Tab-separated table of C-alpha atoms in Angstrom:
chain	number	residue	atom	x	y	z
C	1340	MET	CA	0.000	0.000	0.000
C	1341	SER	CA	1.366	3.435	-0.951
C	1342	THR	CA	1.927	6.264	1.506
C	1343	LEU	CA	-0.954	8.270	0.052
C	1344	ALA	CA	-3.371	5.356	0.328
C	1345	ARG	CA	-2.256	4.689	3.897
C	1346	ALA	CA	-2.810	8.334	4.790
C	1347	ARG	CA	-6.309	8.223	3.299
C	1348	CYS	CA	-7.183	5.151	5.327
C	1349	GLN	CA	-5.980	6.797	8.540
C	1350	ALA	CA	-7.941	9.952	7.703
C	1351	LYS	CA	-11.135	7.947	7.213
C	1352	ALA	CA	-10.537	6.135	10.490
C	1353	HIS	CA	-10.004	9.366	12.516
C	1354	PRO	CA	-12.141	12.143	10.963
C	1355	LEU	CA	-12.298	14.246	14.134
C	1356	ALA	CA	-8.500	14.390	14.375
C	1357	VAL	CA	-8.287	15.439	10.722
C	1358	ASP	CA	-10.840	18.211	11.268
C	1359	ALA	CA	-9.001	19.398	14.387
C	1360	ALA	CA	-5.759	19.579	12.411
C	1361	LEU	CA	-7.553	21.495	9.643
C	1362	ALA	CA	-8.997	23.909	12.211
C	1363	ALA	CA	-5.531	24.537	13.645
C	1364	ALA	CA	-4.099	25.167	10.162
C	1365	VAL	CA	-6.923	27.599	9.312
C	1366	LEU	CA	-6.376	29.429	12.597
C	1367	VAL	CA	-2.669	29.818	11.857
C	1368	CYS	CA	-3.440	31.149	8.375
C	1369	MET	CA	-6.040	33.647	9.681
C	1370	VAL	CA	-3.799	34.920	12.473
C	1371	ALA	CA	-0.816	35.242	10.134
C	1372	ALA	CA	-2.896	37.147	7.583
C	1373	SER	CA	-4.281	39.487	10.239
C	1374	PHE	CA	-0.786	40.793	11.142
C	1375	VAL	CA	0.088	42.073	7.655
C	1376	GLU	CA	-1.488	44.644	5.353
C	1377	PRO	CA	-0.395	46.430	2.144
C	1378	ARG	CA	1.271	49.810	2.687
C	1379	HIS	CA	-0.608	51.411	-0.201
C	1380	PRO	CA	-3.695	50.245	-2.088
C	1381	HIS	CA	-1.729	49.630	-5.304
C	1382	SER	CA	1.553	48.550	-3.715
C	1383	VAL	CA	3.084	45.099	-3.494
C	1384	SER	CA	4.948	45.841	-0.258
C	1385	TRP	CA	3.550	44.839	3.111
C	1386	SER	CA	3.715	46.190	6.662
C	1387	LEU	CA	2.947	44.744	10.070
C	1388	ARG	CA	-0.139	45.593	12.059
C	1389	THR	CA	-1.690	44.527	15.343
C	1390	PRO	CA	-5.225	43.051	15.225
C	1391	ASP	CA	-7.559	43.898	18.063
C	1392	SER	CA	-8.560	41.364	20.688
C	1393	LEU	CA	-12.119	40.979	19.314
C	1394	SER	CA	-10.768	39.915	15.935
C	1395	LEU	CA	-8.481	37.350	17.557
C	1396	LEU	CA	-11.410	36.005	19.558
C	1397	LEU	CA	-13.590	35.739	16.455
C	1398	MET	CA	-10.817	33.925	14.564
C	1399	ALA	CA	-10.361	31.464	17.438
C	1400	LEU	CA	-14.099	30.745	17.646
C	1401	GLY	CA	-14.401	30.292	13.875
C	1402	ALA	CA	-11.454	27.898	13.741
C	1403	ALA	CA	-12.741	25.910	16.753
C	1404	ALA	CA	-16.122	25.484	15.076
C	1405	LEU	CA	-14.449	23.857	12.054
C	1406	ALA	CA	-13.468	20.885	14.234
C	1407	PHE	CA	-17.147	19.835	14.144
C	1408	ARG	CA	-17.836	20.618	10.481
C	1409	ARG	CA	-18.626	17.003	9.502
C	1410	ARG	CA	-20.947	16.340	12.413
C	1411	ALA	CA	-23.089	19.460	11.953
C	1412	PRO	CA	-22.137	21.222	8.703
C	1413	MET	CA	-25.156	23.578	8.639
C	1414	ALA	CA	-24.704	24.649	12.255
C	1415	VAL	CA	-20.985	25.265	11.733
C	1416	LEU	CA	-21.735	27.331	8.607
C	1417	ALA	CA	-24.292	29.426	10.491
C	1418	LEU	CA	-21.844	30.045	13.352
C	1419	THR	CA	-18.863	30.913	11.162
C	1420	GLY	CA	-21.064	33.096	8.947
C	1421	THR	CA	-22.298	35.020	11.973
C	1422	LEU	CA	-18.735	35.523	13.193
C	1423	SER	CA	-17.733	36.755	9.730
C	1424	VAL	CA	-20.588	39.266	9.674
C	1425	VAL	CA	-19.582	40.579	13.109
C	1426	GLU	CA	-15.993	40.943	11.952
C	1427	SER	CA	-17.055	42.723	8.750
C	1428	VAL	CA	-19.033	45.283	10.761
C	1429	THR	CA	-16.639	45.858	13.684
C	1430	GLY	CA	-13.176	45.003	12.424
C	1431	ASP	CA	-10.921	47.912	11.557
C	1432	PRO	CA	-8.513	46.822	10.249
C	1433	ARG	CA	-10.437	43.788	9.096
C	1434	ALA	CA	-9.259	40.232	9.943
C	1435	PRO	CA	-9.836	37.237	7.604
C	1436	VAL	CA	-12.495	35.549	9.771
C	1437	ALA	CA	-14.454	34.804	6.565
C	1438	MET	CA	-11.913	32.056	5.783
C	1439	SER	CA	-13.635	29.796	8.345
C	1440	ALA	CA	-17.019	30.487	6.702
C	1441	VAL	CA	-15.588	29.547	3.293
C	1442	ILE	CA	-14.350	26.214	4.678
C	1443	ALA	CA	-17.735	25.572	6.304
C	1444	LEU	CA	-19.547	26.394	3.040
C	1445	TYR	CA	-17.277	23.962	1.183
C	1446	THR	CA	-18.196	21.232	3.689
C	1447	VAL	CA	-21.927	21.854	3.241
C	1448	ALA	CA	-21.601	21.764	-0.560
C	1449	SER	CA	-19.592	18.504	-0.499
C	1450	THR	CA	-22.050	16.689	1.783
C	1451	THR	CA	-25.445	17.776	0.399
C	1452	ASP	CA	-27.144	17.852	-2.976
C	1453	ARG	CA	-26.789	20.507	-5.678
C	1454	PRO	CA	-30.075	22.391	-5.035
C	1455	THR	CA	-29.157	22.792	-1.370
C	1456	THR	CA	-25.692	23.979	-2.375
C	1457	TRP	CA	-27.186	26.619	-4.654
C	1458	ARG	CA	-29.583	27.930	-2.010
C	1459	VAL	CA	-27.114	27.924	0.878
C	1460	GLY	CA	-24.257	29.254	-1.263
C	1461	LEU	CA	-26.258	32.187	-2.637
C	1462	LEU	CA	-27.551	33.020	0.836
C	1463	THR	CA	-24.058	32.947	2.343
C	1464	MET	CA	-22.552	35.037	-0.470
C	1465	THR	CA	-25.356	37.593	-0.245
C	1466	VAL	CA	-25.272	37.957	3.545
C	1467	LEU	CA	-21.495	38.178	3.936
C	1468	THR	CA	-20.905	40.441	0.941
C	1469	GLY	CA	-23.904	42.637	1.714
C	1470	ALA	CA	-22.855	43.079	5.344
C	1471	ALA	CA	-19.306	43.974	4.332
C	1472	MET	CA	-20.452	46.477	1.692
C	1473	SER	CA	-23.223	48.150	3.661
C	1474	ALA	CA	-22.034	48.199	7.283
C	1475	GLY	CA	-18.281	47.762	7.062
C	1476	PRO	CA	-15.699	50.507	7.572
C	1477	LEU	CA	-14.436	50.199	3.975
C	1478	PRO	CA	-16.141	51.608	0.845
C	1479	TRP	CA	-18.598	49.231	-0.770
C	1480	TYR	CA	-16.387	48.869	-3.834
C	1481	ALA	CA	-13.281	47.885	-1.818
C	1482	GLN	CA	-11.331	44.824	-2.980
C	1483	GLU	CA	-11.803	43.129	0.396
C	1484	ASN	CA	-15.588	43.153	-0.091
C	1485	LEU	CA	-15.326	41.696	-3.589
C	1486	ALA	CA	-12.871	39.092	-2.273
C	1487	ILE	CA	-15.499	37.817	0.174
C	1488	PHE	CA	-17.926	37.341	-2.732
C	1489	ALA	CA	-15.293	35.521	-4.815
C	1490	TRP	CA	-14.045	33.237	-2.045
C	1491	THR	CA	-17.513	32.119	-0.966
C	1492	GLY	CA	-18.342	31.311	-4.590
C	1493	ILE	CA	-15.117	29.310	-4.914
C	1494	GLY	CA	-15.884	27.382	-1.721
C	1495	ALA	CA	-19.382	26.419	-2.881
C	1496	SER	CA	-18.159	25.438	-6.375
C	1497	ALA	CA	-15.265	23.343	-5.045
C	1498	GLY	CA	-17.535	21.504	-2.613
C	1499	ASP	CA	-20.063	20.730	-5.341
C	1500	ALA	CA	-17.295	19.442	-7.636
C	1501	VAL	CA	-15.983	17.135	-4.909
C	1502	ARG	CA	-19.494	15.823	-4.224
C	1503	SER	CA	-20.034	15.165	-7.958
C	1504	ARG	CA	-16.757	13.305	-8.224
C	1505	ARG	CA	-17.599	11.146	-5.208
C	1506	ALA	CA	-20.986	10.325	-6.703
C	1507	PHE	CA	-19.341	9.425	-10.027
C	1508	VAL	CA	-16.794	7.147	-8.369
C	1509	GLN	CA	-19.521	5.503	-6.290
C	1510	ALA	CA	-21.606	4.901	-9.423
C	1511	ILE	CA	-18.623	3.266	-11.142
C	1512	ARG	CA	-17.988	1.094	-8.084
C	1513	GLU	CA	-21.634	0.001	-7.927
C	1514	ARG	CA	-21.615	-0.760	-11.637
C	1515	ALA	CA	-18.506	-2.897	-11.216
C	1516	GLU	CA	-20.060	-4.733	-8.267
C	1517	ARG	CA	-23.256	-5.288	-10.254
C	1518	ALA	CA	-21.231	-6.648	-13.175
C	1519	GLU	CA	-19.378	-8.956	-10.791
C	1520	ARG	CA	-22.661	-10.237	-9.373
C	1521	THR	CA	-23.941	-10.783	-12.915
C	1522	ARG	CA	-20.844	-12.804	-13.782
C	1523	GLU	CA	-21.283	-14.900	-10.647
C	1524	GLU	CA	-24.942	-15.528	-11.459
C	1525	GLU	CA	-24.020	-16.507	-15.015
C	1526	ALA	CA	-21.381	-18.899	-13.677
C	1527	ARG	CA	-23.914	-20.456	-11.297
C	1528	ARG	CA	-26.427	-20.791	-14.143
C	1529	ARG	CA	-23.882	-22.556	-16.339
C	1530	VAL	CA	-22.961	-24.878	-13.488
C	1531	ALA	CA	-26.652	-25.740	-13.048
C	1532	GLU	CA	-27.012	-26.415	-16.789
C	1533	GLU	CA	-23.917	-28.605	-16.742
C	1534	ARG	CA	-25.274	-30.570	-13.796
C	1535	LEU	CA	-28.566	-31.061	-15.644
C	1536	ARG	CA	-26.693	-32.311	-18.696
C	1537	ILE	CA	-24.690	-34.746	-16.573
C	1538	ALA	CA	-27.887	-35.918	-14.873
C	1539	ARG	CA	-29.415	-36.660	-18.279
C	1540	ASP	CA	-26.311	-38.606	-19.268
C	1541	LEU	CA	-26.463	-40.603	-16.048
C	1542	HIS	CA	-30.125	-41.401	-16.612
C	1543	ASP	CA	-29.556	-42.554	-20.179
C	1544	VAL	CA	-26.541	-44.689	-19.312
C	1545	VAL	CA	-27.996	-46.343	-16.229
C	1546	ALA	CA	-31.454	-46.942	-17.747
C	1547	HIS	CA	-29.939	-48.522	-20.865
C	1548	HIS	CA	-27.604	-50.932	-19.125
C	1549	ILE	CA	-29.921	-51.809	-16.270
C	1550	ALA	CA	-32.600	-52.738	-18.810
C	1551	LEU	CA	-30.122	-55.052	-20.563
C	1552	VAL	CA	-28.998	-56.569	-17.284
C	1553	ASN	CA	-32.611	-57.160	-16.286
C	1554	VAL	CA	-33.456	-58.922	-19.557
C	1555	GLN	CA	-30.344	-61.100	-19.594
C	1556	ALA	CA	-30.754	-62.024	-15.940
C	1557	GLY	CA	-34.334	-63.099	-16.668
C	1558	VAL	CA	-33.151	-65.201	-19.594
C	1559	ALA	CA	-30.479	-66.817	-17.470
C	1560	ALA	CA	-32.936	-67.656	-14.707
C	1561	HIS	CA	-35.381	-69.130	-17.237
C	1562	VAL	CA	-32.925	-71.459	-18.977
C	1563	MET	CA	-30.594	-72.218	-16.065
C	1564	ASP	CA	-31.829	-75.768	-15.518
C	1565	LYS	CA	-32.556	-76.918	-19.082
C	1566	ARG	CA	-29.935	-75.052	-21.132
C	1567	PRO	CA	-26.972	-74.129	-18.946
C	1568	ASP	CA	-24.852	-73.100	-21.951
C	1569	GLN	CA	-27.372	-70.453	-22.951
C	1570	ALA	CA	-27.657	-69.354	-19.325
C	1571	LYS	CA	-23.885	-69.011	-19.182
C	1572	GLU	CA	-23.944	-66.878	-22.324
C	1573	ALA	CA	-26.693	-64.681	-20.860
C	1574	LEU	CA	-24.709	-64.198	-17.667
C	1575	ALA	CA	-21.688	-63.214	-19.754
C	1576	HIS	CA	-23.823	-60.534	-21.404
C	1577	VAL	CA	-24.920	-59.401	-17.935
C	1578	ARG	CA	-21.325	-59.089	-16.914
C	1579	GLU	CA	-20.414	-57.178	-20.080
C	1580	ALA	CA	-23.387	-54.816	-19.738
C	1581	SER	CA	-22.624	-54.106	-16.094
C	1582	ARG	CA	-18.966	-53.444	-16.925
C	1583	SER	CA	-19.964	-51.026	-19.688
C	1584	ALA	CA	-22.390	-49.311	-17.315
C	1585	LEU	CA	-19.681	-48.862	-14.712
C	1586	ASN	CA	-17.213	-47.513	-17.272
C	1587	GLU	CA	-19.659	-44.964	-18.674
C	1588	LEU	CA	-20.823	-44.047	-15.193
C	1589	ARG	CA	-17.215	-43.484	-14.118
C	1590	ALA	CA	-16.528	-41.347	-17.196
C	1591	THR	CA	-19.674	-39.252	-16.658
C	1592	VAL	CA	-19.186	-38.705	-12.947
C	1593	GLY	CA	-15.559	-37.901	-13.648
C	1594	LEU	CA	-16.731	-34.672	-15.250
C	1595	LEU	CA	-17.539	-33.443	-11.750
C	1596	ARG	CA	-14.010	-33.903	-10.472
C	1597	GLN	CA	-11.796	-30.966	-9.667
C	1598	SER	CA	-8.625	-30.236	-11.607
C	1599	GLY	CA	-6.393	-31.706	-8.890
C	1600	ASP	CA	-8.248	-35.001	-8.586
C	1601	PRO	CA	-6.412	-38.088	-9.898
C	1602	GLU	CA	-7.499	-40.313	-12.752
C	1603	ALA	CA	-9.485	-37.774	-14.729
C	1604	PRO	CA	-11.617	-39.423	-17.471
C	1605	THR	CA	-9.992	-39.540	-20.860
C	1606	GLU	CA	-12.575	-41.569	-22.837
C	1607	PRO	CA	-14.357	-39.413	-25.417
C	1608	ALA	CA	-18.127	-39.014	-25.315
C	1609	PRO	CA	-19.994	-41.617	-27.411
C	1610	GLY	CA	-21.436	-40.711	-30.803
C	1611	LEU	CA	-23.019	-42.238	-33.877
C	1612	ASP	CA	-19.742	-43.958	-34.720
C	1613	ARG	CA	-20.650	-46.405	-31.932
C	1614	LEU	CA	-24.191	-47.030	-33.210
C	1615	ASP	CA	-23.386	-50.552	-34.412
C	1616	GLU	CA	-21.906	-51.394	-31.018
C	1617	LEU	CA	-25.023	-50.028	-29.317
C	1618	ALA	CA	-27.309	-52.062	-31.562
C	1619	GLY	CA	-25.221	-55.155	-30.851
C	1620	THR	CA	-25.791	-54.880	-27.117
C	1621	PHE	CA	-29.549	-54.827	-27.651
C	1622	ARG	CA	-29.407	-57.729	-30.141
C	1623	SER	CA	-27.544	-59.808	-27.584
C	1624	ALA	CA	-30.382	-59.032	-25.162
C	1625	GLY	CA	-32.886	-60.541	-27.587
C	1626	LEU	CA	-34.210	-57.425	-29.335
C	1627	HIS	CA	-34.531	-57.541	-33.122
C	1628	ILE	CA	-33.063	-54.342	-34.538
C	1629	GLU	CA	-32.554	-53.091	-38.064
C	1630	VAL	CA	-30.268	-50.097	-38.619
C	1631	ALA	CA	-30.328	-47.966	-41.763
C	1632	ARG	CA	-27.985	-45.025	-42.256
C	1633	ALA	CA	-27.785	-42.390	-44.980
C	1634	ASP	CA	-25.461	-39.914	-43.336
C	1635	GLN	CA	-22.112	-41.020	-44.696
C	1636	GLY	CA	-19.513	-38.294	-44.725
C	1637	THR	CA	-21.403	-36.075	-42.284
C	1638	THR	CA	-19.290	-34.669	-39.475
C	1639	LEU	CA	-21.464	-33.669	-36.536
C	1640	PRO	CA	-20.612	-31.250	-33.729
C	1641	ALA	CA	-19.759	-33.035	-30.494
C	1642	ALA	CA	-22.989	-31.944	-28.770
C	1643	VAL	CA	-25.184	-33.059	-31.702
C	1644	ASP	CA	-23.312	-36.361	-32.032
C	1645	LEU	CA	-23.739	-37.132	-28.328
C	1646	ALA	CA	-27.422	-36.113	-28.356
C	1647	ALA	CA	-28.137	-38.356	-31.363
C	1648	TYR	CA	-26.468	-41.323	-29.671
C	1649	ARG	CA	-28.344	-40.752	-26.393
C	1650	ILE	CA	-31.697	-40.366	-28.156
C	1651	ILE	CA	-31.272	-43.693	-29.949
C	1652	GLN	CA	-30.038	-45.335	-26.763
C	1653	GLU	CA	-32.998	-44.104	-24.718
C	1654	ALA	CA	-35.511	-44.978	-27.451
C	1655	LEU	CA	-34.192	-48.543	-27.748
C	1656	THR	CA	-34.162	-48.875	-23.962
C	1657	ASN	CA	-37.829	-47.902	-23.939
C	1658	VAL	CA	-38.522	-50.499	-26.635
C	1659	GLN	CA	-36.753	-53.114	-24.557
C	1660	LYS	CA	-38.703	-52.225	-21.418
C	1661	HIS	CA	-42.160	-51.419	-22.768
C	1662	ALA	CA	-42.739	-52.931	-26.224
C	1663	GLY	CA	-42.967	-56.602	-25.292
C	1664	PRO	CA	-40.735	-59.648	-25.830
C	1665	GLN	CA	-41.520	-60.093	-29.540
C	1666	ALA	CA	-41.074	-56.439	-30.560
C	1667	LYS	CA	-38.886	-55.376	-33.438
C	1668	ALA	CA	-37.159	-51.996	-33.730
C	1669	GLU	CA	-35.998	-49.978	-36.708
C	1670	VAL	CA	-33.377	-47.242	-36.453
C	1671	SER	CA	-32.680	-44.816	-39.276
C	1672	VAL	CA	-30.196	-41.943	-39.428
C	1673	VAL	CA	-30.595	-39.717	-42.491
C	1674	ARG	CA	-28.966	-36.446	-43.545
C	1675	VAL	CA	-31.668	-34.095	-44.890
C	1676	GLY	CA	-30.359	-30.692	-45.951
C	1677	PRO	CA	-28.891	-28.798	-42.981
C	1678	ASN	CA	-30.320	-31.314	-40.502
C	1679	ILE	CA	-29.869	-34.900	-39.483
C	1680	GLU	CA	-33.036	-36.890	-38.825
C	1681	ILE	CA	-33.176	-39.794	-36.380
C	1682	THR	CA	-36.127	-42.171	-36.319
C	1683	VAL	CA	-36.694	-45.131	-34.001
C	1684	LEU	CA	-39.784	-47.285	-34.668
C	1685	ASP	CA	-41.092	-50.383	-32.988
C	1686	ASP	CA	-44.095	-52.650	-33.509
C	1687	GLY	CA	-44.586	-53.466	-29.870
C	1688	SER	CA	-47.998	-54.521	-28.693
C	1689	GLY	CA	-47.342	-54.896	-24.990
C	1690	GLU	CA	-49.708	-53.549	-22.357
C	1691	ASP	CA	-47.048	-50.991	-21.402
C	1692	ALA	CA	-46.164	-49.942	-24.936
C	1693	ASP	CA	-46.272	-46.212	-24.159
C	1694	PRO	CA	-43.031	-45.095	-22.411
C	1695	ASP	CA	-44.910	-42.212	-20.779
C	1696	SER	CA	-47.064	-44.635	-18.810
C	1697	GLY	CA	-44.107	-45.784	-16.704
C	1698	GLY	CA	-43.612	-42.436	-15.026
C	1699	GLY	CA	-39.961	-42.239	-16.116
C	1700	HIS	CA	-37.984	-39.292	-17.458
C	1701	GLY	CA	-36.633	-40.783	-20.692
C	1702	LEU	CA	-38.803	-38.830	-23.117
C	1703	LEU	CA	-38.362	-35.677	-21.054
C	1704	GLY	CA	-34.584	-36.067	-21.191
C	1705	MET	CA	-34.703	-36.579	-24.971
C	1706	ARG	CA	-36.843	-33.475	-25.393
C	1707	GLU	CA	-34.456	-31.397	-23.269
C	1708	ARG	CA	-31.485	-32.540	-25.331
C	1709	VAL	CA	-33.186	-31.701	-28.615
C	1710	THR	CA	-34.457	-28.356	-27.322
C	1711	ALA	CA	-30.986	-27.369	-26.129
C	1712	LEU	CA	-29.708	-27.863	-29.706
C	1713	ARG	CA	-32.615	-25.906	-31.279
C	1714	GLY	CA	-34.028	-29.062	-32.849
C	1715	THR	CA	-37.442	-30.704	-32.831
C	1716	LEU	CA	-38.661	-33.985	-31.332
C	1717	THR	CA	-41.860	-35.873	-32.124
C	1718	THR	CA	-42.936	-38.915	-30.120
C	1719	GLY	CA	-46.147	-40.917	-29.988
C	1720	PRO	CA	-47.920	-44.173	-30.786
C	1721	ARG	CA	-47.928	-45.483	-34.361
C	1722	TYR	CA	-51.042	-46.320	-36.293
C	1723	GLY	CA	-51.578	-50.057	-35.993
C	1724	GLY	CA	-49.441	-50.453	-32.864
C	1725	GLY	CA	-45.995	-49.577	-31.641
C	1726	PHE	CA	-44.249	-46.332	-30.902
C	1727	ARG	CA	-42.336	-43.727	-32.918
C	1728	VAL	CA	-39.521	-41.377	-31.924
C	1729	HIS	CA	-38.462	-38.821	-34.538
C	1730	ALA	CA	-35.781	-36.185	-33.850
C	1731	ILE	CA	-34.456	-33.465	-36.163
C	1732	LEU	CA	-31.105	-32.017	-35.120
C	1733	PRO	CA	-29.217	-29.226	-36.911
C	1734	VAL	CA	-25.847	-30.284	-38.245
C	1735	LYS	CA	-24.504	-26.833	-37.299
C	1736	ASN	CA	-25.343	-25.288	-33.951
C	1737	ARG	CA	-27.843	-22.459	-34.304
C	1738	PRO	CA	-27.371	-19.271	-32.302
C	1739	PRO	CA	-29.936	-18.652	-29.546
C	1740	THR	CA	-32.868	-16.529	-30.703
C	1741	GLY	CA	-34.299	-15.506	-27.340
C	1742	GLU	CA	-37.530	-17.440	-28.034
C	1743	ASP	CA	-38.528	-20.693	-26.407
C	1744	PRO	CA	-37.818	-23.340	-29.047
C	1745	ALA	CA	-40.183	-25.797	-27.357
């Protein structure tokens, strides 16, 4: 911290001591000025003089009042102004008691608003100058009378300028604090959005693999006694599905780790390049799937690629859970103009064929993913039985428009 900054901090901590020091300095200046006077009106040489005791008393009272200028600025101005008027009427030769009134007027102007400064400043200038011109021992046009008018105007103007500067600095500080709060709120909002995205990923991953584990475990239990080889194969699929679930769960939760945590996840997020692998896991669980793709050569943004993979994963998981044991699914990925269209159909006829009837959040998660990318999602039963999921995702991310895309 610099010497100037340290001095400012000490002055703010001890305002009464600062005002007392200012009062002492003003008293010294007034007393020193009262002992000299010009020899001739137009001369630059000076001579000594002896002020009377009343002038010294008035100077002492005016300087003492300045020690309380911050606590009661109006009262101090009234007192110093009265002392200045008395000195203007009785002092001969005149002593600079008006200096204390100028300091008091500056304090009032720096601590109040501009209209108050105008009213109080004009009143002080009029009273002091009028008293000096009309009742003083000097002619009304004397330079000392005009000096009172000038110095009171300077005091009021300086105080108003200081008050304006303080208000300007305070406004800048408040604006900076408001901007800082806005940045913090934006950071918290982004953290909340990231947590929601991770929660959707967790739901998709866990629901997919748990559904596979459930089906394969049921198959193993059904054929354990009669066909142990098939039961062994089903249990192997259970083991593989659970291992994949743990790996994806570890990679997803790893996004929440801090920078200093060990073993940060390095596996990239899944995309449509793993669609065949995804379909294979469902086929090994007993679901009949046909995959058709017409998007060769299309490079998708990471967010769109991940959303497309998760939508297909969640849709097939719903088919596995709700469409019945004999259901068949069809998956198509087609590039249409600036968009990529994903369709998942099934011909399920189970009693729980509608995924919405289970009270889960799969369709809601799909809709949130598509909405975040400014795409569209259509879901609903098919004519003749089954269910249809159709998503349109932009190949290039669209800028936000401010409207609710849903």
